[in-house]
Coordinates of C-alpha atoms in Angstrom, one line a residue:
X130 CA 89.5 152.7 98.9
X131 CA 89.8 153.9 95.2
X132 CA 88.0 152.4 92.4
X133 CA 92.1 151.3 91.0
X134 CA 92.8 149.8 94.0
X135 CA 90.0 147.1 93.4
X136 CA 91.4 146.1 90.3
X137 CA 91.9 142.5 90.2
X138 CA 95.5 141.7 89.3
X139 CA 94.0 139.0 86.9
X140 CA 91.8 141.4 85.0
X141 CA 94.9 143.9 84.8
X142 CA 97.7 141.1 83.8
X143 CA 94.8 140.1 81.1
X144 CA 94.1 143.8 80.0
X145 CA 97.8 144.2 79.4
X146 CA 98.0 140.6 77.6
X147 CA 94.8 141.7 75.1
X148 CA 96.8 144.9 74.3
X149 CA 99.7 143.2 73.1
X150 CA 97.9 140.8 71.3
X151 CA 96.1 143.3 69.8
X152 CA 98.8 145.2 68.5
X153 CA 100.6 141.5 67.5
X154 CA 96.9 141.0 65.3
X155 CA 97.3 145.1 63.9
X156 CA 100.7 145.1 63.2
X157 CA 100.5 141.3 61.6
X158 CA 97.0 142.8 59.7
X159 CA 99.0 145.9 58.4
X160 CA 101.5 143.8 57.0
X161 CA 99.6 141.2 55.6
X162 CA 97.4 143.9 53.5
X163 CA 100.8 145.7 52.7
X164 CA 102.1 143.0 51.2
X165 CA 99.0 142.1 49.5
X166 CA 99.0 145.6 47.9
X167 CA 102.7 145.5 47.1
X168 CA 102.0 142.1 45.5
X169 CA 99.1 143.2 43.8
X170 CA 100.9 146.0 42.0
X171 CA 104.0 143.8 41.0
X172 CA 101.6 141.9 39.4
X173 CA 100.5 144.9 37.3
X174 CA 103.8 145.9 36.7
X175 CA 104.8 142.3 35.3
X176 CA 101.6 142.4 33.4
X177 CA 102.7 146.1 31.8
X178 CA 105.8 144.8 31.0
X179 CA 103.8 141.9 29.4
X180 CA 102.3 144.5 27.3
X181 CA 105.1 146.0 26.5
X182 CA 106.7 143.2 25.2
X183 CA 103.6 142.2 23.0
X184 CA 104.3 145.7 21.4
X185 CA 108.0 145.0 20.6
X186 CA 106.6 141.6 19.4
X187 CA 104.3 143.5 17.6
X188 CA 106.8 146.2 16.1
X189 CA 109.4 143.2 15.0
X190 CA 106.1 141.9 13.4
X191 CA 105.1 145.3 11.6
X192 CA 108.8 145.6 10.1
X193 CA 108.7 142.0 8.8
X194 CA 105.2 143.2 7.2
X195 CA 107.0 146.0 5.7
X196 CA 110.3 144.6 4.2
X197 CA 107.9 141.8 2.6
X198 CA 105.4 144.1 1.4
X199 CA 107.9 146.3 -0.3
X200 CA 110.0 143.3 -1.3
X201 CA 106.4 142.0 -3.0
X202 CA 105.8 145.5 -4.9
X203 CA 109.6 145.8 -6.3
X204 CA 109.2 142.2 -7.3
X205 CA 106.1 143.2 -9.1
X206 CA 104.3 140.3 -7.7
X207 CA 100.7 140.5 -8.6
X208 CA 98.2 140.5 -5.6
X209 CA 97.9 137.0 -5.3
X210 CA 101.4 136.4 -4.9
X211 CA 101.7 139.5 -2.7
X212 CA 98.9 137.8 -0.9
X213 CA 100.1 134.5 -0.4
X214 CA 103.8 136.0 0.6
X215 CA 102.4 138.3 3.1
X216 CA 99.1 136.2 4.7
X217 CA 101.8 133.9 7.6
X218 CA 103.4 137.8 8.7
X219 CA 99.4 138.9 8.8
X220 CA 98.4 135.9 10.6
X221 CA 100.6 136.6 13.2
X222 CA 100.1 140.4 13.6
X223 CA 96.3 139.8 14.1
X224 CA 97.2 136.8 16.8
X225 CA 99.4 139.8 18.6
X226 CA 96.8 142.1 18.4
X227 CA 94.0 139.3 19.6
X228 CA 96.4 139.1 22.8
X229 CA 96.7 143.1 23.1
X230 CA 93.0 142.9 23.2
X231 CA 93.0 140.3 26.0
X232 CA 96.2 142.3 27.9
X233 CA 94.1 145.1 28.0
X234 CA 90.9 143.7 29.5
X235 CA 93.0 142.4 32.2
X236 CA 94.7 145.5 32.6
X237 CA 91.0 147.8 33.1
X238 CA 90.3 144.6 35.7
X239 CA 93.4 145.1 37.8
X240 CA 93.0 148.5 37.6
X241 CA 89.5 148.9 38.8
X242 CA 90.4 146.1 41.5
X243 CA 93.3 148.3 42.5
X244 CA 90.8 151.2 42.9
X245 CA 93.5 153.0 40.9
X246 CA 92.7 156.1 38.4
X247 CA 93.7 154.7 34.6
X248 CA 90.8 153.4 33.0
X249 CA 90.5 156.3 30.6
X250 CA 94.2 155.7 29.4
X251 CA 93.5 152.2 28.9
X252 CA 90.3 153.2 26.8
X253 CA 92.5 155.3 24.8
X254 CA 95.2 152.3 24.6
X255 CA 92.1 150.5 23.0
X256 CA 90.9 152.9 20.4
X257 CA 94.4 153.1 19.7
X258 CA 95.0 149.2 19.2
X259 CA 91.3 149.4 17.3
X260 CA 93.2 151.9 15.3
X261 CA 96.3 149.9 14.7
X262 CA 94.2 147.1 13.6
X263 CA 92.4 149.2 10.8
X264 CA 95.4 150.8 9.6
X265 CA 97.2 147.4 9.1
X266 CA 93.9 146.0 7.9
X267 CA 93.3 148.6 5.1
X268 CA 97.1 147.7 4.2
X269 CA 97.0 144.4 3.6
X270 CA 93.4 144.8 1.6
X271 CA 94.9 147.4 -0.4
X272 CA 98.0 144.9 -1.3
X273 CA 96.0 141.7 -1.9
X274 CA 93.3 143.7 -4.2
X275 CA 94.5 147.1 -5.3
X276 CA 95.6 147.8 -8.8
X277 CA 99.2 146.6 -9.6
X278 CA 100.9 149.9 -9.5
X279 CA 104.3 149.8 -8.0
X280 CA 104.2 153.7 -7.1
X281 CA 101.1 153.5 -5.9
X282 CA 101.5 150.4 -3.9
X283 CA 104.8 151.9 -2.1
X284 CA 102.8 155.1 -1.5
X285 CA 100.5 152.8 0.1
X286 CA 103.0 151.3 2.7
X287 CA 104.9 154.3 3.0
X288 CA 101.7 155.9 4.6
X289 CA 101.0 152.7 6.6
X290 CA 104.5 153.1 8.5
X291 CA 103.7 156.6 9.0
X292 CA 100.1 156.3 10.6
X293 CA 101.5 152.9 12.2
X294 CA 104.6 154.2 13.9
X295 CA 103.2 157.2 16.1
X296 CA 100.4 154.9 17.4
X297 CA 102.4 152.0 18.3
X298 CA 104.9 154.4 20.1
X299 CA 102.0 155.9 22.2
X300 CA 100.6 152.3 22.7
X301 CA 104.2 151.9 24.1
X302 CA 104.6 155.0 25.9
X303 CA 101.6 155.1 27.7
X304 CA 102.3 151.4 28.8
X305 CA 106.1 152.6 30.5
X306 CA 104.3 155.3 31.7
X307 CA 101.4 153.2 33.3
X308 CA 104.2 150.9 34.4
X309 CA 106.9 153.5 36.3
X310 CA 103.6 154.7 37.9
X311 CA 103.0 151.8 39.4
X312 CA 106.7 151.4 40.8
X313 CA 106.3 154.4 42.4
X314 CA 103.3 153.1 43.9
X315 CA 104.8 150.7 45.4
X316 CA 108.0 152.7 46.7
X317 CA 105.5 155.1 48.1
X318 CA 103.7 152.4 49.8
X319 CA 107.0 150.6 50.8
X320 CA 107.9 153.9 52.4
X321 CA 104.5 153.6 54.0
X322 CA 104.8 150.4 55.4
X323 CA 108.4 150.7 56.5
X324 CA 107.1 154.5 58.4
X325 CA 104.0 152.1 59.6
X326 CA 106.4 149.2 60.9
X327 CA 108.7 152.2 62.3
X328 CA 105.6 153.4 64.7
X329 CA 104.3 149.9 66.0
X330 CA 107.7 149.1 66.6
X331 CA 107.9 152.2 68.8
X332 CA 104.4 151.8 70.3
X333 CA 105.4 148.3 71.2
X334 CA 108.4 149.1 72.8
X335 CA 106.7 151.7 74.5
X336 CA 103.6 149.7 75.1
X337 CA 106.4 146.6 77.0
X338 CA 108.0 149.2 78.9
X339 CA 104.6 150.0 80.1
X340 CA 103.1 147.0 80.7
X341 CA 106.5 146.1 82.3
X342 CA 107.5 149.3 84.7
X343 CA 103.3 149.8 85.3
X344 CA 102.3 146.1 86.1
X345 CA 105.0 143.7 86.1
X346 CA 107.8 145.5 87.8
X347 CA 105.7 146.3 90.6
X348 CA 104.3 143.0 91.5
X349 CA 107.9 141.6 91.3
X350 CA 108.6 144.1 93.8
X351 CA 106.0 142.9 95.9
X352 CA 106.5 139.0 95.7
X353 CA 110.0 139.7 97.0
X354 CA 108.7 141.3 99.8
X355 CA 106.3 138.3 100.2
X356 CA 109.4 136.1 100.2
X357 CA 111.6 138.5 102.9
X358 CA 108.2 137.3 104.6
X359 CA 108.0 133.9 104.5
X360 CA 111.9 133.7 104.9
X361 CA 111.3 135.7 108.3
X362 CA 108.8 133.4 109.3
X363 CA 110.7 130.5 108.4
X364 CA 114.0 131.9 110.5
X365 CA 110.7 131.7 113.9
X366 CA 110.4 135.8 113.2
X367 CA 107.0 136.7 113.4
X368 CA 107.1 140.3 113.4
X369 CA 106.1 140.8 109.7
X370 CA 103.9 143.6 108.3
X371 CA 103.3 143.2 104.8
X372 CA 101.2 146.6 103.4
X373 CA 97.8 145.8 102.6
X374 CA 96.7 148.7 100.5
X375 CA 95.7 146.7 97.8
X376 CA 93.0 144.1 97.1
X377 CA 93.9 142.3 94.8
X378 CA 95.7 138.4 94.5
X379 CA 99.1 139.8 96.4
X380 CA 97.4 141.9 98.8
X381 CA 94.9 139.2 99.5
X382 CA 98.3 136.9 100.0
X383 CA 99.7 139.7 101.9
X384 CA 96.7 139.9 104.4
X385 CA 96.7 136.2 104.5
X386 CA 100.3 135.8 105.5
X387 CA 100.2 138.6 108.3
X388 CA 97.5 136.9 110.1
X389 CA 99.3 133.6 109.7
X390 CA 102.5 135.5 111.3
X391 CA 100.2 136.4 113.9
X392 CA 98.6 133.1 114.6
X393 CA 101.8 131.8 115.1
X394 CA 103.6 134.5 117.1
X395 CA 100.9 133.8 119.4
X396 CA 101.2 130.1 119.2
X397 CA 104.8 130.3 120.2
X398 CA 103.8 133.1 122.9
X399 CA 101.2 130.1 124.4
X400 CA 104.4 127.2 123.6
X401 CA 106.7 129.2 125.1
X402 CA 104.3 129.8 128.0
X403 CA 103.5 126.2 128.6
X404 CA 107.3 125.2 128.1
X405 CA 107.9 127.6 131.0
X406 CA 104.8 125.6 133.0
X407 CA 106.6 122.4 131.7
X408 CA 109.9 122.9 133.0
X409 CA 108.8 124.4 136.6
X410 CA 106.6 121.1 137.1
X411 CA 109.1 119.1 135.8
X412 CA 111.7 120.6 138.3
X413 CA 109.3 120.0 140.7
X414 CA 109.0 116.5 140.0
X415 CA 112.6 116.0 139.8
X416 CA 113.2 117.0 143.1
X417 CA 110.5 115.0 144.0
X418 CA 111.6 112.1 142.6
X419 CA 114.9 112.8 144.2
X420 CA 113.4 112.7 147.2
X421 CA 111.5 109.2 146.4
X422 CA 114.6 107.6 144.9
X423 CA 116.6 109.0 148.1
X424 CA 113.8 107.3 150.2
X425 CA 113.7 104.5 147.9
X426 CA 117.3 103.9 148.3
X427 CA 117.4 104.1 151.7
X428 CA 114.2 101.6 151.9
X429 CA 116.0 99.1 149.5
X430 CA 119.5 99.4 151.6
X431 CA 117.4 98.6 154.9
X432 CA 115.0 96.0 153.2
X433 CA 118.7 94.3 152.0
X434 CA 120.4 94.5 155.2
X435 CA 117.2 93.2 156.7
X436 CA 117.1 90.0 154.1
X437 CA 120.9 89.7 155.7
X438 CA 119.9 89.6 159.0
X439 CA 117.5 87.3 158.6
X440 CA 119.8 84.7 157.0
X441 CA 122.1 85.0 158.9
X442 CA 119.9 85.2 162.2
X443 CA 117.9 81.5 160.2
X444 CA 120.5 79.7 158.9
X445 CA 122.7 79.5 161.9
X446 CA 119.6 77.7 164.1
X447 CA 118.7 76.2 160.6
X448 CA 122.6 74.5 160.2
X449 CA 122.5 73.6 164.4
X450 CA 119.4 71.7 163.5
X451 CA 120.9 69.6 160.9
X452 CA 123.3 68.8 162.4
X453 CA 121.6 67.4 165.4
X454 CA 119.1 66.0 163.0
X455 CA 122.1 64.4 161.3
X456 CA 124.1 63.0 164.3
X457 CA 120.4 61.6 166.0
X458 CA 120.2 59.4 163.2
X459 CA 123.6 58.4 163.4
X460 CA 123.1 56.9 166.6
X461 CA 120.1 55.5 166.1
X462 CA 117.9 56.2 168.9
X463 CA 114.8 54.5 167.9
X464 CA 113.7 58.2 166.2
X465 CA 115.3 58.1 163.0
X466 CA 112.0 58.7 161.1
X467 CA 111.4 62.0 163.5
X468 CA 115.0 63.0 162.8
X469 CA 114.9 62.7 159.0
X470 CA 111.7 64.6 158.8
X471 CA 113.4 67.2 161.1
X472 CA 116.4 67.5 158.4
X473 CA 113.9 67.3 155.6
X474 CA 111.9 70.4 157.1
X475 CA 115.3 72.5 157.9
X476 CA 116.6 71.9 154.6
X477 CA 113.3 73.0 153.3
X478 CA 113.4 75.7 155.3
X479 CA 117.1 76.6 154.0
X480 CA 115.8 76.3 150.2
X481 CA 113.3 79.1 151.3
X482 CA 115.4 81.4 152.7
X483 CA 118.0 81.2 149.5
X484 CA 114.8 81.6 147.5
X485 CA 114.2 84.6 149.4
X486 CA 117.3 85.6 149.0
X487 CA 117.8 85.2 145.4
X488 CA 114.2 87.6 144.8
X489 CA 115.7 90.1 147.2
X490 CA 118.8 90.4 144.9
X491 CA 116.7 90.3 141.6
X492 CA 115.1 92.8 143.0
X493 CA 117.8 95.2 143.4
X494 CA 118.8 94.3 139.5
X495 CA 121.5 91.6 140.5
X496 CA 120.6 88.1 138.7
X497 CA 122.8 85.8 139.1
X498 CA 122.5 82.4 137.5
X499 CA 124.6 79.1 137.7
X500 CA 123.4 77.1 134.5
X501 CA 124.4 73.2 134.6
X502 CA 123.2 70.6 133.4
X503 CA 120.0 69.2 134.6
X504 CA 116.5 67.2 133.8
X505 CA 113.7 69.2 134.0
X506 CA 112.0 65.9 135.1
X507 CA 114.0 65.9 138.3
X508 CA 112.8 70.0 138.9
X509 CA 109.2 68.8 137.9
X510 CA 109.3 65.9 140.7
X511 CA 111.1 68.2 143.5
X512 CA 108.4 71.2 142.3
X513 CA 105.7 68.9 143.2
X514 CA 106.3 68.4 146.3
X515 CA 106.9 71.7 147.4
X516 CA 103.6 72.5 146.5
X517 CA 101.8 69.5 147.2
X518 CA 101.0 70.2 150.3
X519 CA 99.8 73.6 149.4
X520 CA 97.3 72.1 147.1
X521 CA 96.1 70.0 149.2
X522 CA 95.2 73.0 151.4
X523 CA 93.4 75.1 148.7
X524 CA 91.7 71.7 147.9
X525 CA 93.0 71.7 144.7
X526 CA 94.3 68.3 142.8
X527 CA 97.5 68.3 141.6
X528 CA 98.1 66.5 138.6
X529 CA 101.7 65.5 137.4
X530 CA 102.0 63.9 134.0
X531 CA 104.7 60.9 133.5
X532 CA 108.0 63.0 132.9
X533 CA 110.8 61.4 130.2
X534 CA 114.3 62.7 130.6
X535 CA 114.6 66.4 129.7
X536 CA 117.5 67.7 129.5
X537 CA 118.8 71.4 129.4
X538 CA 121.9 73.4 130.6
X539 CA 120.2 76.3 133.2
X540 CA 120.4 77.3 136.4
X541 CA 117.8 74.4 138.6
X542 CA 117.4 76.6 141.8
X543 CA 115.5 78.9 139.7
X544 CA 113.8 77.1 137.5
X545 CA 112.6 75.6 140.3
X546 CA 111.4 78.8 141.9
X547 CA 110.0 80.1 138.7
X548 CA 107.5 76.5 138.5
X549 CA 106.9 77.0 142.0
X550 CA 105.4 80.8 141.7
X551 CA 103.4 79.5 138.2
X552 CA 101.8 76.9 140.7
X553 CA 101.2 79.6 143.7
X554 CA 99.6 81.7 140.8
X555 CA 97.1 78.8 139.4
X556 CA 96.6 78.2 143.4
X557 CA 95.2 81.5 144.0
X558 CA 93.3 82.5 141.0
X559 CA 92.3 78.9 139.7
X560 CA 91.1 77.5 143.0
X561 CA 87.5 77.1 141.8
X562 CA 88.4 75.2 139.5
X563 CA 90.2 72.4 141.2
X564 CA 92.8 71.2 139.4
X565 CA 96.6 72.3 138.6
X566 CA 98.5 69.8 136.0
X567 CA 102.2 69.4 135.8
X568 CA 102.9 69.4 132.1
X569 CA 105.9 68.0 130.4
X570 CA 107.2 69.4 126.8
X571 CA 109.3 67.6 124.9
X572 CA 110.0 69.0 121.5
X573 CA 112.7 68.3 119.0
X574 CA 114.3 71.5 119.6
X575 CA 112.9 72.5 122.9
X576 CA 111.9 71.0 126.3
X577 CA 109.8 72.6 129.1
X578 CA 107.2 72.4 131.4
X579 CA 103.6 73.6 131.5
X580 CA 101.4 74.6 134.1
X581 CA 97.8 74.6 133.3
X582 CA 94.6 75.1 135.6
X583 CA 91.1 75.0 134.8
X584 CA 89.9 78.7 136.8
X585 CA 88.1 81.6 135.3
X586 CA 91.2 82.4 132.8
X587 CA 92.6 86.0 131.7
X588 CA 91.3 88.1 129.1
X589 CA 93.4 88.3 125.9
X590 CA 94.0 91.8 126.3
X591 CA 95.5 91.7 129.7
X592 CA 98.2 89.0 128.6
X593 CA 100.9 91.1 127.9
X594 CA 100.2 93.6 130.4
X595 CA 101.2 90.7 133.3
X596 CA 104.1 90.3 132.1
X597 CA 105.4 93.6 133.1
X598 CA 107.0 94.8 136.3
X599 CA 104.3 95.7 139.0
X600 CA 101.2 95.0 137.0
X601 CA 98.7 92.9 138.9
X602 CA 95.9 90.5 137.3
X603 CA 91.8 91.5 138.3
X604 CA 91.0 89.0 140.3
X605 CA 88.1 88.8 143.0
X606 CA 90.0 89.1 145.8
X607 CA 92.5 92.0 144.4
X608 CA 95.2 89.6 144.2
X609 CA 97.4 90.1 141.1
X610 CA 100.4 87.9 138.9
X611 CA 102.8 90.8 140.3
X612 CA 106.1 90.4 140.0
X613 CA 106.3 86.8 139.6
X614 CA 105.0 86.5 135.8
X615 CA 108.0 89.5 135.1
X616 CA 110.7 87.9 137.3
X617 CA 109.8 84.3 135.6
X618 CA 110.6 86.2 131.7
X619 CA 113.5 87.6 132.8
X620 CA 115.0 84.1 134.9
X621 CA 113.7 82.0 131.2
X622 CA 115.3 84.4 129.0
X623 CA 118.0 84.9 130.1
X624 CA 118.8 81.6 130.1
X625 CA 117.6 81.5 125.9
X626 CA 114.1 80.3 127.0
X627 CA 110.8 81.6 126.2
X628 CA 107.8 82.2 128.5
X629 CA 103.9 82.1 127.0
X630 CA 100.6 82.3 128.7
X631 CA 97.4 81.0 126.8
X632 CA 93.9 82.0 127.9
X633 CA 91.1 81.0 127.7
X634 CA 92.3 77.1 126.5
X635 CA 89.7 75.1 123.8
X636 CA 86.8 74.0 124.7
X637 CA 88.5 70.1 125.0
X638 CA 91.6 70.9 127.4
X639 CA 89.4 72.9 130.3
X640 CA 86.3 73.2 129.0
X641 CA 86.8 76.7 127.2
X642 CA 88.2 78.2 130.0
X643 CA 91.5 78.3 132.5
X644 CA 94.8 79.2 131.9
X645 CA 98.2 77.4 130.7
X646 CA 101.6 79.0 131.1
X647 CA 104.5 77.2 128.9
X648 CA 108.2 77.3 129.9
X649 CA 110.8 76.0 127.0
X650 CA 114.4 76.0 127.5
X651 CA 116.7 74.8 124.3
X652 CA 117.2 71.0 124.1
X653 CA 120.4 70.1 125.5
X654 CA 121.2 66.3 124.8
X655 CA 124.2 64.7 126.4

């Protein structure tokens, strides 16, 4: 791979950025020290015209010298009238010539700092001042103190405006000359700079065409590529193969994003893969489950026409019994007391085969309720002595708090039931513990009963989970809640009840352990 190739695009977006700015700092150099210069010799232009003004100044002065002088002589003022006439005219034409002097020193200083070739004119502009000075001195001596001749006075100021006049018009000359030099100076060097800004204009045009077509052109070129890329990925197209021939940001980028569009044409090679796996093992299960529904059907359709057999095959004996049971104590044989504990068994009996029945339709997802009226104290009473003697067998005690009227509107055959499978439950997992207790509830909203034993209890976590259809409690002997803790939810709420179970109960209700299950149904007063 060639030494260009390696270039970082950083160091070459950076090298092309230092270029420009360093044509920005020449061009903006150039024409700051054009523009210096240009000012520079304005300001030596402005100060020859200074000059030249002084001379004029100094030639207005000269003539008003001259018109007094000779008005003095034809007057035939002696000298030290002429004196006194002419000394405010003098006094100004030596403050001229003081500033000439000055003019000039700054003039040789602006030259030398201009580097420019005039400081022999300007030394000849000073020996020529020096000369003005002497000739305009000697005058005015020769007024104030010379003899009083009038021809020889005039003589004397005729020869001053000769000798005065062709060094003042040098002085002046060389000054305009000095002066249209430096204007074309500084059109030369306008020319200059406008030739100078003419190329860096053209070298920065050509320089951004450069930078632009060589660098930036390119690498646009390439980022659209990148985003075809990234659009083909995004439309689930893998197949990319961005050119890595370079090594720098982009083709780093370019590298990075073909192995991603590898990595994840191969991750959707492996999804689609286990998709396939997924569908054939769900078709599988399907028709295995179409199987275990068919044979699940066909169990429930048997297991119901069994529960209808059975009815029908107990209740007919069951209603022949009560009837006899019935009519024998109508006559009163002297067994009245057998034959009311015969209709009190069969009618026991009866209950437990509509119980049956009305689990065997739950079941199968038919509920069917019959809310009235009723006292829960009544189904509290009847409850305990379904399962008293059940109790009794387990050697459990079974406890029954004094019941006040509770009324509610629900359905008492299962309310019943659902107390009676709370009590089988406490029966077989809170036998150790000895004692199940009937608990009233009587709330100002609610009423309900509660059924609380004093066993090993249920751990917290497990609460919810017995709740459910076909979960089962660990217990000892592999005995679970089952089915009744779900069927009980669904019988209370759907009567607008709620269901709880607490475990373990404080420390002062069953000595920190055992188990308390809460039916409420909503107060109904009459």
């Amino acid at each position: 791979m060639s030494q260009r190739r390696k270039v970082s695009l950083k160091v070459r977006l950076a090298g092309g950025a230092m270029l420009l700015t360093v044509g920005t700092l020449f061009t903006a150099g150039a024409m700051f020290i054009g523009m210096t210069r240009v000012s520079d010799r304005l300001e030596t232009a402005l100060a020859a015209e200074a000059r030249i003004a002084r001379y004029s100044t100094l030639s207005t002065q000269i003539s008003t010298f001259l018109v007094i002088s000779t008005e003095a002589v034809q007057a035939g003022l002696d000298a030290g009238a002429r004196g006194e006439r002419l000394e405010p005219v003098v006094r100004n034409i030596n403050t001229t010539f003081g500033q000439l002097r000055r003019d000039l020193e700054q003039a040789v200083a602006q030259v030398e700092a201009l580097g420019l070739d005039a400081q022999s004119r300007y030394a000849t502009q000073s020996l020529g001042l020096a000369r003005m000075e002497a000739l305009i001195g000697n005058t005015v001596s020769g007024l104030q103190a010379g003899p009083d001749n009038a021809e020889t006075l005039r003589a004397r100021i005729n020869g001053f405006a000769s000798g005065f006049d062709p060094l003042l018009n040098q002085a002046v000359n060389a000054e305009i000359l000095f002066r249209n030099e430096i204007l074309t100076g500084i059109e030369r060097l306008r020319q200059s700079l406008g030739r100078l800004a003419i190329v860096i204009a053209v070298l920065s045009v050509l320089t951004a065409l450069a930078f632009y077509f060589g660098l930036v052109r390119p690498q646009f070129g390439r980022l659209d590529r990148l985003r075809d890329a990234a659009r083909q990925i995004g439309s689930e197209n893998y197949a990319v193969a961005l050119p890595e021939t370079r090594q720098d940001e982009i083709g780093l980028l370019y590298s990075e994003t073909n192995r991603m569009a590898q990595a994840l044409s191969l991750r959707e090679d492996n999804i689609r893969k286990d998709r396939e796996a997924l569908n054939e093992i769900i078709e599988q299960r399907t028709a295995e489950l179409r199987t275990a529904n068919a044979a699940l059907a066909k169990t429930d359709e048997n297991r119901r026409r069994f529960f209808a057999d059975i009815s029908h095959e107990l209740r007919t004996p069951l209603t022949v019994i009560l009837m006899e049971a019935q009519i024998g104590q109508r006559q009163g044989s002297g067994a009245d007391s057998a034959f009311a504990t015969i209709e009190e068994r069969a009618a026991r009996l009866n209950r437990r085969i509509d119980d049956l029945l009305r689990v065997a339709r739950s079941e199968s997802g038919e509920l069917a309720l019959d809310p009235q009226p009723v006292d829960l104290a009544e189904i509290l009473t009847d409850v305990a002595e379904e399962v008293a003697h059940e109790c009794a067998n387990a050697g459990m005690v079974l406890e029954m708090a004094s019941c006040p009227a509770l009324p509610v509107v629900a359905d008492a055959n299962w309310m019943r039931q659902v107390v009676v499978g709370l009590v089988r439950n406490a029966v077989r997992h809170a036998r150790d513990g000895g004692i199940v207790r009937l608990v009233p509830i009587d709330e100002p909203q609610s009423v309900g009963i509660a059924v609380v034993d004093h066993g090993p209890g249920v751990p917290p976590s497990d609460i919810a989970e017995l709740f459910e259809r076909f979960r089962r409690g660990r217990s000892p002997e592999g005995q679970g809640f089952g089915i009744g803790l779900a069927l009980a939810r669904w019988v209370v709420e759907a009567q607008g009840g709620t269901i709880r179970m607490q475990s373990p109960l404080p420390s002062d209700d069953a000595g920190g352990h055992g188990t308390k299950v809460s039916v409420r149904l909503p107060r109904k007063d009459p």
